[in-house]
Amino acid sequence: MSTASPALDHDHDHEHHGPARGLKRWLLTTNHKDIGTLYLLFSLAMFFVGGAMALVIRAELFQPGMQIVDPHFFNQMTTMHALIMVFGAVMPAFVGLANWLIPMMIGAPDMALPRMNNWSFWILPFAFTLLLSTLFIPGGGPAGGWTLYPPLVLQTGQAFPFVILAIHMMGVSSIMGAINVIATILNMRAPGMTLMKMPLFVWTWLITAFLLIAVMPVLAGAVTMLLTDKYFGTSFFNAAGGGDPVLFQHIFWFFGHPEVYIMILPAFGIISHIIPTFARKPLFGYASMVYATASIAFLSFIVWAHHMFTVGMPLAGILFFMYATMLIAVPTGVKVFNWVATMWRGSMTFETPMLFAIAFVILFTIGGFSGLMLSIAPADFQYHDTYFVVAHFHYVLVPGSVFSLMAAAYYWLPKWTGHMYNETLGKVHFWLSVIGVNILFFPQHFLGLAGMPRRIPDYALQFTQFNMISTVGAFIFGLSQLLFLYIVIQTIRGGAKATDQVWDGAKGLEWTLSSPPPYHTFTTAPEVK
Amino acid sequence: MAVKMVDSSTPPEDEAGAARERVARLRRAARRTALALAVLAGAFYFGFILSMMGR
């Protein structure tokens, strides 16, 4: 897309200064690179916390009967695993990438609102400390599932207000982050960087940020209403007081379905950078990628009730949500086609970021197809609340979102640190991850089709073998992430010097900067032609 | 998209000043964008709860 001549280091500018020293640097920083690093490290920590909870779940499900934890704790694990992975791992990781990359990609000196950026991040550790602390409160943490459906969630003990406050804090952080992203992209672009010249990661984040602003207040409103139902005598969702518990489900999924796209659209952007780089060809269909992203975002607002086909909706409603959901396959298909067309007859090489990107395209597509199966309302009555659903959304979120994050980490880590990662170890990590994730989640399709319900700590004997296989896959995948941690630490500490360009085929403003880039970049705007 | 190389390693004072002024101007505009978006998010939150109260 771009032919960028190498820019010069900007670190000799007399007005520039380096970072503060010690803890103060990280507490008070307003630098987009520092805040991006904080987000990424925080999300990595949460990835391991949430992953440990997943391993508790899978260890318990290794065989039927109760072995390791009691059922109530199991339910807390499923709930907390989801909340932590969604709000603590995947979303902050993408915000971290946005912080690091958007200013460098659009030629801006920093995010538009650097102080608010600091607040956006530093709310998160407090929110998750609060959330995790509920596990130690009498009665335990939330155990009604991440969807927080009433009346079940209202049975949560003393932890309930802590959970609600933590969710509000996460929401405030997300909204502030989204506002910052939009304000930065719309106002801080370098001269000549028109919207249709923006890198796709920037485009996908712009659209994601609008999704966040539209739906996070809805989640906040819904959980506020849960709080007032429990403590202040309202009856929004209390049937005995004239309310309707199904209303909560509608509200939750009005947030929840766009939330899925919040976790996958930036991934599309990342993949749209990596594939052209390693295929050494421009991205096929740039404009159609932008329009497809916008179409997916629009459609994400009108499909929410496909999560609740079984609650008893009018037939017209079911048909509308079924067909609208199927429609999402069209722009998503455009994207997959474009990625494959970009690779077609390219001079491809298979470094670790490209391996993760190719795995993303294949495995995310599997998740997309199982989503299409679930969108068929009559069939959904069979699949609903089974392990088929668990397999579906984990294919979207793990080899989808998480693999894109891994790909991004390997792709931009040399730029961030100035060091190349160990390619052999990276490939070992990739193969362990891709094998582990398929052993983990593919058998869950069959468990679901055979009728195994989700969110249960015990199961009927006939499900044993596939559960055992799934648990083995979970431990392969989980433990292989320790290798990723090792690779990241090793790359930060040293290694072969990365060039400024890093990858032969990489295009874009960030590659015109030195590796690692100076603390302040683009204080004088580059001119984009 | 091509990038014109800008040698800002030792920018003249007037160029650096102009760049600072440009960023300050962009940030003022960004604050207006942010304020509008914050009002929108707040309106979604409170408007949503109020609309549910009116059911």
PDB file of N, CA and C in Angstrom, chain A residues 1-3 5-6 8 10 12 14-15 110-113 179 187 189 191 213 217 220-221 224-225 236 251 509 523-525 527-529, chain B residues 1-9 11 13 15 19-20 22-23 26-27 29-31 33-34 37-38 41 44-45 48-49 52-53 55:
ATOM      1  N   MET A   1       0.818  -1.184   0.000  1.00  0.00           N
ATOM      2  CA  MET A   1       0.000   0.000   0.000  1.00  0.00           C
ATOM      3  C   MET A   1       0.867   1.256   0.000  1.00  0.00           C
ATOM      4  N   SER A   2       1.943   1.213   0.743  1.00  0.00           N
ATOM      5  CA  SER A   2       2.720   2.426   0.870  1.00  0.00           C
ATOM      6  C   SER A   2       4.167   2.181   0.497  1.00  0.00           C
ATOM      7  N   THR A   3       4.809   3.230   0.046  1.00  0.00           N
ATOM      8  CA  THR A   3       6.241   3.158  -0.146  1.00  0.00           C
ATOM      9  C   THR A   3       6.844   4.221   0.735  1.00  0.00           C
ATOM     10  N   SER A   5       9.799   6.000   2.670  1.00  0.00           N
ATOM     11  CA  SER A   5      11.240   6.116   2.771  1.00  0.00           C
ATOM     12  C   SER A   5      11.623   6.163   4.243  1.00  0.00           C
ATOM     13  N   PRO A   6      12.809   5.693   4.565  1.00  0.00           N
ATOM     14  CA  PRO A   6      13.151   5.620   5.980  1.00  0.00           C
ATOM     15  C   PRO A   6      13.218   7.012   6.602  1.00  0.00           C
ATOM     16  N   LEU A   8      14.040   9.572   9.818  1.00  0.00           N
ATOM     17  CA  LEU A   8      15.175   9.659  10.723  1.00  0.00           C
ATOM     18  C   LEU A   8      14.707   9.575  12.162  1.00  0.00           C
ATOM     19  N   HIS A  10      14.016  10.658  15.792  1.00  0.00           N
ATOM     20  CA  HIS A  10      13.575  11.966  16.249  1.00  0.00           C
ATOM     21  C   HIS A  10      14.067  12.235  17.665  1.00  0.00           C
ATOM     22  N   HIS A  12      16.777  13.197  18.854  1.00  0.00           N
ATOM     23  CA  HIS A  12      17.752  14.235  19.153  1.00  0.00           C
ATOM     24  C   HIS A  12      17.108  15.608  19.230  1.00  0.00           C
ATOM     25  N   HIS A  14      15.690  18.765  20.465  1.00  0.00           N
ATOM     26  CA  HIS A  14      16.078  19.347  21.740  1.00  0.00           C
ATOM     27  C   HIS A  14      14.944  19.337  22.755  1.00  0.00           C
ATOM     28  N   GLU A  15      13.687  19.330  22.283  1.00  0.00           N
ATOM     29  CA  GLU A  15      12.584  19.362  23.238  1.00  0.00           C
ATOM     30  C   GLU A  15      12.248  17.971  23.775  1.00  0.00           C
ATOM     31  N   ASP A 110       1.502  11.151  19.577  1.00  0.00           N
ATOM     32  CA  ASP A 110       1.019  10.361  20.720  1.00  0.00           C
ATOM     33  C   ASP A 110      -0.480  10.206  20.556  1.00  0.00           C
ATOM     34  N   MET A 111      -1.140   9.607  21.547  1.00  0.00           N
ATOM     35  CA  MET A 111      -2.597   9.594  21.531  1.00  0.00           C
ATOM     36  C   MET A 111      -3.085  11.022  21.773  1.00  0.00           C
ATOM     37  N   ALA A 112      -4.337  11.277  21.379  1.00  0.00           N
ATOM     38  CA  ALA A 112      -4.849  12.644  21.467  1.00  0.00           C
ATOM     39  C   ALA A 112      -4.975  13.114  22.910  1.00  0.00           C
ATOM     40  N   LEU A 113      -5.311  12.207  23.810  1.00  0.00           N
ATOM     41  CA  LEU A 113      -5.576  12.592  25.201  1.00  0.00           C
ATOM     42  C   LEU A 113      -4.705  11.734  26.123  1.00  0.00           C
ATOM     43  N   ILE A 179     -12.813   6.374  23.281  1.00  0.00           N
ATOM     44  CA  ILE A 179     -12.887   7.814  22.968  1.00  0.00           C
ATOM     45  C   ILE A 179     -11.512   8.302  22.512  1.00  0.00           C
ATOM     46  N   ASN A 187      -8.425  13.132  14.490  1.00  0.00           N
ATOM     47  CA  ASN A 187      -7.801  14.459  14.595  1.00  0.00           C
ATOM     48  C   ASN A 187      -6.292  14.500  14.391  1.00  0.00           C
ATOM     49  N   ARG A 189      -4.078  12.595  12.497  1.00  0.00           N
ATOM     50  CA  ARG A 189      -3.384  11.975  11.361  1.00  0.00           C
ATOM     51  C   ARG A 189      -2.402  12.939  10.712  1.00  0.00           C
ATOM     52  N   PRO A 191      -0.406  14.919   7.762  1.00  0.00           N
ATOM     53  CA  PRO A 191      -0.923  15.496   6.518  1.00  0.00           C
ATOM     54  C   PRO A 191      -0.843  14.478   5.377  1.00  0.00           C
ATOM     55  N   ILE A 213     -18.247   2.366  22.259  1.00  0.00           N
ATOM     56  CA  ILE A 213     -19.006   3.483  22.818  1.00  0.00           C
ATOM     57  C   ILE A 213     -20.505   3.213  22.743  1.00  0.00           C
ATOM     58  N   PRO A 217     -21.991   1.308  27.412  1.00  0.00           N
ATOM     59  CA  PRO A 217     -22.980   1.922  28.312  1.00  0.00           C
ATOM     60  C   PRO A 217     -24.209   1.040  28.517  1.00  0.00           C
ATOM     61  N   ALA A 220     -23.270  -1.407  31.114  1.00  0.00           N
ATOM     62  CA  ALA A 220     -23.222  -0.703  32.393  1.00  0.00           C
ATOM     63  C   ALA A 220     -24.634  -0.456  32.916  1.00  0.00           C
ATOM     64  N   GLY A 221     -25.521  -0.036  32.016  1.00  0.00           N
ATOM     65  CA  GLY A 221     -26.904   0.186  32.416  1.00  0.00           C
ATOM     66  C   GLY A 221     -27.550  -1.090  32.921  1.00  0.00           C
ATOM     67  N   THR A 224     -26.200  -1.996  36.315  1.00  0.00           N
ATOM     68  CA  THR A 224     -26.737  -1.052  37.309  1.00  0.00           C
ATOM     69  C   THR A 224     -28.143  -1.483  37.702  1.00  0.00           C
ATOM     70  N   MET A 225     -28.930  -1.881  36.715  1.00  0.00           N
ATOM     71  CA  MET A 225     -30.300  -2.307  37.002  1.00  0.00           C
ATOM     72  C   MET A 225     -30.325  -3.597  37.831  1.00  0.00           C
ATOM     73  N   PHE A 236     -36.720  -4.364  37.618  1.00  0.00           N
ATOM     74  CA  PHE A 236     -36.493  -4.384  36.163  1.00  0.00           C
ATOM     75  C   PHE A 236     -36.589  -5.810  35.625  1.00  0.00           C
ATOM     76  N   ILE A 251     -31.023  -7.270  26.660  1.00  0.00           N
ATOM     77  CA  ILE A 251     -30.084  -6.158  26.870  1.00  0.00           C
ATOM     78  C   ILE A 251     -28.654  -6.679  26.864  1.00  0.00           C
ATOM     79  N   LEU A 509       4.103   3.468   8.107  1.00  0.00           N
ATOM     80  CA  LEU A 509       4.937   4.465   8.779  1.00  0.00           C
ATOM     81  C   LEU A 509       5.736   3.901   9.951  1.00  0.00           C
ATOM     82  N   THR A 523       7.160  13.952  16.270  1.00  0.00           N
ATOM     83  CA  THR A 523       6.841  15.289  16.800  1.00  0.00           C
ATOM     84  C   THR A 523       6.729  16.277  15.640  1.00  0.00           C
ATOM     85  N   THR A 524       7.505  16.034  14.592  1.00  0.00           N
ATOM     86  CA  THR A 524       7.273  16.722  13.323  1.00  0.00           C
ATOM     87  C   THR A 524       6.590  15.720  12.409  1.00  0.00           C
ATOM     88  N   ALA A 525       5.416  16.074  11.941  1.00  0.00           N
ATOM     89  CA  ALA A 525       4.604  15.099  11.214  1.00  0.00           C
ATOM     90  C   ALA A 525       5.258  14.698   9.894  1.00  0.00           C
ATOM     91  N   GLU A 527       5.026  13.600   5.996  1.00  0.00           N
ATOM     92  CA  GLU A 527       4.055  13.968   4.969  1.00  0.00           C
ATOM     93  C   GLU A 527       3.746  12.721   4.144  1.00  0.00           C
ATOM     94  N   VAL A 528       2.483  12.354   4.117  1.00  0.00           N
ATOM     95  CA  VAL A 528       2.081  11.136   3.403  1.00  0.00           C
ATOM     96  C   VAL A 528       1.512  11.528   2.053  1.00  0.00           C
ATOM     97  N   LYS A 529       2.037  10.879   1.003  1.00  0.00           N
ATOM     98  CA  LYS A 529       1.544  11.230  -0.332  1.00  0.00           C
ATOM     99  C   LYS A 529       0.742  10.088  -0.925  1.00  0.00           C
TER     100      LYS A 529
ATOM    101  N   MET B   1       0.650   5.396  -1.184  1.00  0.00           N
ATOM    102  CA  MET B   1       1.034   6.342  -0.141  1.00  0.00           C
ATOM    103  C   MET B   1       2.547   6.400  -0.059  1.00  0.00           C
ATOM    104  N   ALA B   2       3.079   7.560  -0.190  1.00  0.00           N
ATOM    105  CA  ALA B   2       4.520   7.725  -0.054  1.00  0.00           C
ATOM    106  C   ALA B   2       4.791   8.738   1.045  1.00  0.00           C
ATOM    107  N   VAL B   3       5.875   8.552   1.695  1.00  0.00           N
ATOM    108  CA  VAL B   3       6.193   9.442   2.797  1.00  0.00           C
ATOM    109  C   VAL B   3       7.375  10.299   2.416  1.00  0.00           C
ATOM    110  N   LYS B   4       7.189  11.612   2.525  1.00  0.00           N
ATOM    111  CA  LYS B   4       8.300  12.518   2.259  1.00  0.00           C
ATOM    112  C   LYS B   4       9.175  12.529   3.508  1.00  0.00           C
ATOM    113  N   MET B   5      10.470  12.318   3.304  1.00  0.00           N
ATOM    114  CA  MET B   5      11.358  12.242   4.453  1.00  0.00           C
ATOM    115  C   MET B   5      11.484  13.627   5.074  1.00  0.00           C
ATOM    116  N   VAL B   6      11.265  13.683   6.355  1.00  0.00           N
ATOM    117  CA  VAL B   6      11.386  14.947   7.067  1.00  0.00           C
ATOM    118  C   VAL B   6      12.541  14.829   8.037  1.00  0.00           C
ATOM    119  N   ASP B   7      13.558  15.635   7.847  1.00  0.00           N
ATOM    120  CA  ASP B   7      14.694  15.581   8.765  1.00  0.00           C
ATOM    121  C   ASP B   7      14.392  16.453   9.969  1.00  0.00           C
ATOM    122  N   SER B   8      13.898  15.802  11.018  1.00  0.00           N
ATOM    123  CA  SER B   8      13.585  16.569  12.218  1.00  0.00           C
ATOM    124  C   SER B   8      14.578  16.275  13.331  1.00  0.00           C
ATOM    125  N   SER B   9      15.720  15.689  12.968  1.00  0.00           N
ATOM    126  CA  SER B   9      16.676  15.363  14.015  1.00  0.00           C
ATOM    127  C   SER B   9      17.209  16.627  14.692  1.00  0.00           C
ATOM    128  N   PRO B  11      15.648  20.073  14.209  1.00  0.00           N
ATOM    129  CA  PRO B  11      14.765  21.001  13.506  1.00  0.00           C
ATOM    130  C   PRO B  11      15.087  22.444  13.879  1.00  0.00           C
ATOM    131  N   GLU B  13      14.308  26.122  15.095  1.00  0.00           N
ATOM    132  CA  GLU B  13      13.390  26.502  16.172  1.00  0.00           C
ATOM    133  C   GLU B  13      11.995  26.819  15.643  1.00  0.00           C
ATOM    134  N   GLU B  15      10.567  25.685  12.969  1.00  0.00           N
ATOM    135  CA  GLU B  15       9.893  24.447  12.523  1.00  0.00           C
ATOM    136  C   GLU B  15       9.375  23.654  13.724  1.00  0.00           C
ATOM    137  N   ALA B  19       5.545  22.818  14.654  1.00  0.00           N
ATOM    138  CA  ALA B  19       5.073  21.450  14.907  1.00  0.00           C
ATOM    139  C   ALA B  19       4.344  21.375  16.245  1.00  0.00           C
ATOM    140  N   ARG B  20       4.916  22.079  17.244  1.00  0.00           N
ATOM    141  CA  ARG B  20       4.258  22.085  18.563  1.00  0.00           C
ATOM    142  C   ARG B  20       2.889  22.743  18.471  1.00  0.00           C
ATOM    143  N   ARG B  22       1.005  22.951  15.857  1.00  0.00           N
ATOM    144  CA  ARG B  22       0.097  22.070  15.118  1.00  0.00           C
ATOM    145  C   ARG B  22      -0.486  21.006  16.041  1.00  0.00           C
ATOM    146  N   VAL B  23       0.388  20.398  16.853  1.00  0.00           N
ATOM    147  CA  VAL B  23      -0.079  19.344  17.759  1.00  0.00           C
ATOM    148  C   VAL B  23      -1.051  19.921  18.789  1.00  0.00           C
ATOM    149  N   LEU B  26      -4.333  20.387  17.073  1.00  0.00           N
ATOM    150  CA  LEU B  26      -5.010  19.093  16.865  1.00  0.00           C
ATOM    151  C   LEU B  26      -5.575  18.562  18.176  1.00  0.00           C
ATOM    152  N   ARG B  27      -4.831  18.754  19.256  1.00  0.00           N
ATOM    153  CA  ARG B  27      -5.303  18.259  20.558  1.00  0.00           C
ATOM    154  C   ARG B  27      -6.550  19.006  21.015  1.00  0.00           C
ATOM    155  N   ALA B  29      -8.820  20.233  19.069  1.00  0.00           N
ATOM    156  CA  ALA B  29      -9.915  19.647  18.276  1.00  0.00           C
ATOM    157  C   ALA B  29     -10.271  18.264  18.809  1.00  0.00           C
ATOM    158  N   ALA B  30      -9.243  17.495  19.200  1.00  0.00           N
ATOM    159  CA  ALA B  30      -9.479  16.142  19.713  1.00  0.00           C
ATOM    160  C   ALA B  30     -10.276  16.189  21.011  1.00  0.00           C
ATOM    161  N   ARG B  31     -10.022  17.222  21.827  1.00  0.00           N
ATOM    162  CA  ARG B  31     -10.775  17.333  23.089  1.00  0.00           C
ATOM    163  C   ARG B  31     -12.253  17.561  22.817  1.00  0.00           C
ATOM    164  N   THR B  33     -13.849  16.480  20.131  1.00  0.00           N
ATOM    165  CA  THR B  33     -14.353  15.166  19.690  1.00  0.00           C
ATOM    166  C   THR B  33     -14.612  14.274  20.899  1.00  0.00           C
ATOM    167  N   ALA B  34     -13.649  14.269  21.818  1.00  0.00           N
ATOM    168  CA  ALA B  34     -13.758  13.392  22.999  1.00  0.00           C
ATOM    169  C   ALA B  34     -14.949  13.784  23.854  1.00  0.00           C
ATOM    170  N   LEU B  37     -18.106  12.561  22.295  1.00  0.00           N
ATOM    171  CA  LEU B  37     -18.256  11.112  22.452  1.00  0.00           C
ATOM    172  C   LEU B  37     -18.607  10.744  23.890  1.00  0.00           C
ATOM    173  N   ALA B  38     -18.014  11.464  24.846  1.00  0.00           N
ATOM    174  CA  ALA B  38     -18.319  11.184  26.258  1.00  0.00           C
ATOM    175  C   ALA B  38     -19.775  11.500  26.555  1.00  0.00           C
ATOM    176  N   ALA B  41     -21.826   8.687  25.126  1.00  0.00           N
ATOM    177  CA  ALA B  41     -21.785   7.475  25.967  1.00  0.00           C
ATOM    178  C   ALA B  41     -22.644   7.669  27.214  1.00  0.00           C
ATOM    179  N   PHE B  44     -26.248   7.434  26.316  1.00  0.00           N
ATOM    180  CA  PHE B  44     -26.645   6.029  26.123  1.00  0.00           C
ATOM    181  C   PHE B  44     -26.933   5.380  27.477  1.00  0.00           C
ATOM    182  N   TYR B  45     -26.037   5.603  28.425  1.00  0.00           N
ATOM    183  CA  TYR B  45     -26.148   4.954  29.740  1.00  0.00           C
ATOM    184  C   TYR B  45     -27.412   5.413  30.466  1.00  0.00           C
ATOM    185  N   PHE B  48     -30.713   4.960  28.487  1.00  0.00           N
ATOM    186  CA  PHE B  48     -31.113   3.559  28.452  1.00  0.00           C
ATOM    187  C   PHE B  48     -31.826   3.164  29.745  1.00  0.00           C
ATOM    188  N   ILE B  49     -31.233   3.530  30.882  1.00  0.00           N
ATOM    189  CA  ILE B  49     -31.858   3.170  32.157  1.00  0.00           C
ATOM    190  C   ILE B  49     -33.211   3.879  32.297  1.00  0.00           C
ATOM    191  N   MET B  52     -35.838   2.235  30.302  1.00  0.00           N
ATOM    192  CA  MET B  52     -36.289   0.980  30.922  1.00  0.00           C
ATOM    193  C   MET B  52     -37.223   1.264  32.102  1.00  0.00           C
ATOM    194  N   MET B  53     -36.967   2.385  32.805  1.00  0.00           N
ATOM    195  CA  MET B  53     -37.838   2.738  33.929  1.00  0.00           C
ATOM    196  C   MET B  53     -39.238   3.094  33.433  1.00  0.00           C
ATOM    197  N   ARG B  55     -40.850   1.636  31.122  1.00  0.00           N
ATOM    198  CA  ARG B  55     -41.578   0.515  30.506  1.00  0.00           C
ATOM    199  C   ARG B  55     -42.858   0.205  31.259  1.00  0.00           C
TER     200      ARG B  55
END
